[in-house]
């Protein structure tokens, strides 16, 4: 069974443009006078190449490869969102759904790996039964991720994304989309920055789910800034954007720690429930995991609030 799968992957890879088969880089370089359509194609091609470059690592169950592919997938979904007026249509919606499917297939492996690392760093947390159940769930999640990137559905998604990018030249552009990428970038970044900073005043009052939604908005803005930063390189506006992005990253780091603690509490409960028949130890282990996360919560919240204040005091492009 393995030989046909390998052959299938090679066939799918040959259908991709050469630019998507080159060694991938996180750097996105846009020409200063790029059109909006050209910018979209350059960014999209770079991101798909990043997904392709991690396929072998995910197949080999490498945690770093899983993490990097998930980042590339999330960035691709953000790209679709911000360029929606350029690429809207049934095919775009279908591809968004497929990208979400793929992200979801990789998610449990990443989350369980982080919990495993956390337990290894914390002496005395987690009973033997809990750790065994966690190890089994982690192995199963990585096996699922590995199978997913050898599936024909994965190959088809890559090929469809390639055709979709090329079709951007013939896309029906909505009225009001600027021709120049720099104009489009400034408008998009300002709108999203204003929307995010308007949510930060109440950050301390939000529950886990509400704060997670703020984190998603911040992450989308951070990715968007990364897409367009090369358009402003070497200019005063570029330095201001870099400062804004740096402070946005600090907010994301703090919100990420808070979110990790919330995710691990839920995962610990799920893992414990599967082991409950053997001993009461797993329930206590889940409580210990939750307590370990909660112990640092106040410090993490203070860091998030400080980062939010500093970000709100850093106008995008100095305006």
C-alpha positions as MATLAB code, in Angstrom:
seq = 'XXXXXXXXXXXXXXXXXXXXXXXXXXXXXXXXXXXXXXXXXXXXXXXXXXXXXXXXXXXXXXXXXXXXXXXXXXXXXXXXXXXXXXXXXXXXXXXXXXXXXXXXXXXXXXXXXXXXXXXXXXXXXXXXXXXXXXXXXXXXXXXXXXXXXXXXXXXXXXXXXXXXXXXXXXXXXXXXXXXXXXXXXXXXXXXXXXXXXXXXXXXXXXXXXXXXXXXXXXXXXXXXXXXXXXXXXXXXXXXXXXXXXXXXXXXXXXXXXXXXXXXXXXXXXXXXXXXXXXXXXXXXXXXXXXXXXXXXXXXXXXXXXXXXXXXXXXXXXXX';
ca = [
       0.000    0.000    0.000;
       2.875    2.388    0.726;
       4.336    2.402   -2.806;
       1.234    3.777   -4.557;
       0.970    6.541   -1.948;
       4.553    7.652   -2.543;
       4.008    7.625   -6.287;
       0.827    9.633   -5.843;
       2.629   12.276   -3.841;
       5.335   12.629   -6.462;
       2.723   13.023   -9.159;
       0.932   15.706   -7.170;
       4.200   17.516   -6.485;
       5.044   17.620  -10.185;
       1.793   19.468  -10.836;
       2.855   22.340   -8.570;
       4.656   25.376  -10.031;
       8.458   25.375   -9.540;
       8.191   28.331   -7.122;
       6.214   26.149   -4.722;
       8.787   23.358   -4.825;
      11.790   25.517   -3.906;
      13.098   25.503   -0.325;
      10.596   27.601    1.605;
      11.389   30.788    3.481;
       9.304   32.725    5.963;
      10.371   35.936    4.245;
       7.862   37.579    1.928;
       9.428   40.164   -0.363;
       7.148   42.426   -2.381;
       8.257   44.952   -4.996;
       7.485   48.475   -3.754;
       5.194   49.278   -6.674;
       3.453   45.881   -6.726;
      -0.168   45.720   -7.729;
      -2.592   44.238   -5.241;
      -3.034   41.160   -7.420;
       0.729   40.634   -7.801;
       1.195   40.987   -4.042;
      -1.505   38.407   -3.403;
       0.117   35.907   -5.772;
       3.575   36.388   -4.265;
       2.335   35.964   -0.693;
       0.143   32.986   -1.545;
       2.916   31.201   -3.463;
       5.318   31.684   -0.538;
       2.831   30.287    1.971;
       1.911   27.238   -0.099;
       5.614   26.505   -0.577;
       5.925   26.593    3.197;
       3.140   24.035    3.580;
       4.760   21.773    0.977;
       8.177   22.060    2.670;
       6.823   20.633    5.931;
       5.051   17.615    4.445;
       7.936   15.178    4.987;
       8.469   16.341    8.570;
       4.784   15.916    9.426;
       4.764   12.474    7.812;
       7.723   11.562   10.050;
       5.755   12.817   13.088;
       8.154   15.653   13.819;
       6.568   18.129   16.298;
       8.404   21.083   14.733;
       7.104   20.172   11.285;
       3.538   19.925   12.591;
       3.854   23.318   14.265;
       5.351   24.982   11.186;
       2.719   23.563    8.854;
      -0.050   24.759   11.173;
       1.429   28.266   11.134;
       1.573   28.241    7.329;
      -2.027   27.025    7.160;
      -3.256   29.713    9.538;
      -1.395   32.382    7.610;
      -2.952   31.135    4.369;
      -6.420   31.362    5.881;
      -5.686   34.923    7.035;
      -4.483   35.749    3.524;
      -7.835   34.633    2.108;
      -9.647   36.781    4.653;
      -7.765   40.005    3.942;
      -7.866   39.556    0.164;
     -11.506   38.435    0.198;
     -12.635   41.195   -2.170;
     -10.072   40.046   -4.730;
     -10.582   36.287   -4.609;
     -14.150   35.807   -3.376;
     -16.235   33.023   -4.884;
     -17.368   29.397   -4.381;
     -13.902   27.946   -5.009;
     -12.345   30.224   -2.411;
     -14.939   29.195    0.161;
     -14.307   25.534   -0.598;
     -10.547   25.978   -0.184;
     -11.064   27.796    3.117;
     -13.046   24.793    4.302;
     -10.302   22.389    3.198;
      -7.588   24.441    4.898;
      -9.639   24.413    8.102;
      -9.999   20.622    7.802;
      -6.241   20.207    7.453;
      -5.491   22.554   10.354;
      -7.908   20.610   12.520;
      -6.219   17.314   11.707;
      -2.880   18.674   12.953;
      -4.162   20.546   16.001;
      -4.429   17.697   18.561;
      -0.835   16.605   17.909;
       0.456   20.087   18.671;
      -1.697   20.562   21.790;
      -0.875   17.168   23.276;
       2.825   17.636   22.533;
       2.819   20.917   24.474;
       1.133   19.237   27.422;
       3.681   16.428   27.338;
       6.521   18.974   27.412;
       4.859   20.817   30.287;
       4.588   17.640   32.355;
       8.235   16.805   31.728;
       9.218   20.262   33.001;
       7.063   19.929   36.149;
       8.187   17.407   38.738;
       5.462   15.527   40.554;
       2.577   16.589   38.307;
       0.633   13.778   36.639;
       0.125   10.218   37.841;
       1.614    7.240   36.011;
      -1.793    6.334   34.546;
      -2.341    9.919   33.403;
       1.068   10.094   31.727;
       0.527    6.770   29.961;
      -2.850    7.910   28.657;
      -1.333   11.197   27.506;
       1.485    9.366   25.707;
      -1.034    7.117   23.939;
      -3.220   10.066   22.889;
      -0.159   12.000   21.700;
       1.055    9.062   19.603;
      -2.404    8.628   18.078;
      -2.647   12.346   17.231;
       0.736   12.335   15.488;
      -0.259    9.197   13.569;
      -3.389   11.010   12.379;
      -1.322   14.011   11.267;
       1.106   11.728    9.430;
      -1.680    9.892    7.594;
      -3.351   13.163    6.644;
      -0.391   14.491    4.638;
      -0.161   11.214    2.690;
      -3.840   11.300    1.820;
      -5.062   12.084   -1.695;
      -7.193   14.845   -0.202;
      -4.003   16.632    0.897;
      -2.458   16.309   -2.572;
      -5.632   17.590   -4.192;
      -5.711   20.585   -1.871;
      -2.174   21.579   -2.870;
      -2.962   21.226   -6.573;
      -6.215   23.179   -6.217;
      -4.450   25.959   -4.324;
      -1.918   26.224   -7.137;
      -4.644   26.650   -9.768;
      -6.513   29.084   -7.520;
      -3.457   31.333   -7.194;
      -2.891   31.394  -10.935;
      -6.557   32.273  -11.490;
      -6.101   35.479   -9.476;
      -5.154   37.290  -12.700;
      -8.678   36.675  -13.957;
     -10.396   37.314  -10.615;
     -13.405   39.591  -10.515;
     -12.197   42.411   -8.304;
     -14.756   44.105   -6.100;
     -15.205   47.805   -6.610;
     -13.008   49.846   -4.322;
      -9.989   47.507   -4.157;
      -6.915   49.723   -4.736;
      -4.717   48.824   -7.662;
      -1.514   49.454   -5.703;
      -0.587   46.957   -3.013;
       0.848   49.644   -0.725;
      -2.446   51.520   -0.669;
      -4.331   48.285   -0.040;
      -1.890   47.320    2.723;
      -2.166   50.620    4.594;
      -5.935   50.588    4.461;
      -6.151   46.975    5.620;
      -3.662   47.366    8.455;
      -5.221   50.568    9.779;
      -8.703   49.069    9.805;
      -7.616   45.918   11.613;
      -5.416   47.803   14.089;
      -8.292   50.121   15.003;
     -10.614   47.149   15.458;
      -8.147   45.344   17.723;
      -7.152   48.265   19.940;
     -10.831   48.974   20.503;
     -11.124   45.566   22.195;
      -8.142   45.883   24.515;
      -9.677   48.184   27.144;
     -11.802   45.333   28.531;
      -9.165   42.611   28.261;
      -9.114   41.838   31.997;
     -12.905   41.394   32.089;
     -13.022   38.751   29.345;
     -13.423   35.020   29.894;
     -11.154   32.448   28.240;
     -13.201   32.196   25.038;
     -13.614   35.958   24.634;
      -9.907   36.528   25.253;
      -9.115   33.810   22.721;
     -11.111   35.717   20.097;
      -9.070   38.847   20.853;
      -5.923   36.733   20.459;
      -7.121   35.521   17.059;
      -7.745   39.123   15.946;
      -4.262   40.095   17.146;
      -2.703   37.136   15.349;
      -4.464   38.028   12.099;
      -3.144   41.577   12.363;
       0.366   40.300   13.106;
       0.337   37.992   10.098;
      -1.038   40.770    7.897;
       1.746   43.124    8.974;
       4.240   40.393    8.077;
       2.736   40.025    4.618;
       3.265   43.697    3.797;
       6.270   44.833    5.828;
       8.646   44.697    2.835;
       6.544   47.347    1.056;
       7.556   49.874    3.709;
      11.158   48.782    4.326;
      13.674   51.605    4.622;
      11.019   54.244    5.175;
       9.841   56.071    8.264;
       6.517   54.273    7.978;
       8.423   50.990    7.921;
      10.124   51.727   11.247;
       6.789   52.618   12.801;
       5.216   49.435   11.461;
       8.148   47.404   12.841;
       7.694   48.984   16.284;
       3.968   48.290   16.202;
       4.577   44.666   15.164;
       7.132   44.160   17.936;
       4.677   45.332   20.576;
       1.896   43.310   18.991;
       4.104   40.219   19.264;
       4.560   40.823   23.007;
       0.786   40.960   23.403;
       0.449   37.738   21.427;
       3.064   35.993   23.581;
       1.198   36.909   26.769;
      -2.211   35.976   25.371;
      -0.715   32.753   24.019;
       0.413   31.657   27.491;
      -3.038   32.357   28.882;
      -4.632   30.391   26.047;
      -2.203   27.476   26.457;
      -3.202   27.194   30.116;
      -6.899   27.140   29.191;
      -6.331   24.517   26.472;
      -4.257   22.329   28.778;
      -6.936   22.421   31.488;
      -9.450   21.067   28.991;
      -7.046   18.499   27.565;
      -6.084   17.290   31.041;
      -9.739   16.715   31.892;
     -10.246   14.743   28.669;
      -7.138   12.636   29.199;
      -8.118   11.931   32.815;
     -11.635   10.859   31.854;
     -10.194    8.146   29.603;
      -8.060    6.770   32.424;
     -10.598    7.068   35.222;
     -11.574    3.419   35.219;
      -8.097    2.342   36.285;
      -7.464    4.636   39.250;
      -8.428    7.914   40.844;
      -4.941    9.201   40.149;
      -5.736   10.702   36.719;
      -8.412   13.004   38.167;
      -5.894   14.342   40.685;
      -3.357   14.698   37.874;
      -5.806   16.790   35.854;
      -6.359   19.004   38.879;
      -2.597   19.400   39.292;
      -2.179   20.390   35.633;
      -4.932   22.978   35.980;
      -3.426   24.297   39.218;
       0.021   24.621   37.627;
      -1.464   26.725   34.848;
      -3.581   28.830   37.179;
      -0.595   29.586   39.419;
       1.016   31.654   36.679;
      -2.224   33.164   35.412;
      -2.026   36.444   37.362;
       1.502   37.114   36.157;
       0.536   36.302   32.586;
      -2.502   38.559   32.774;
      -0.381   41.439   34.074;
       2.001   40.919   31.152;
      -0.914   40.905   28.697;
      -2.396   44.105   30.145;
       0.974   45.848   30.031;
       1.513   44.774   26.411;
      -2.011   45.915   25.514;
      -1.414   49.378   26.986;
       1.879   49.778   25.170;
       0.339   48.652   21.900;
      -2.551   51.114   22.272;
       0.045   53.877   22.746;
       1.827   52.928   19.504;
      -0.142   54.373   16.563;
       0.245   52.391   13.376;
       2.414   54.314   10.863;
       2.669   57.042   13.532;
      -0.822   58.303   12.851;
];
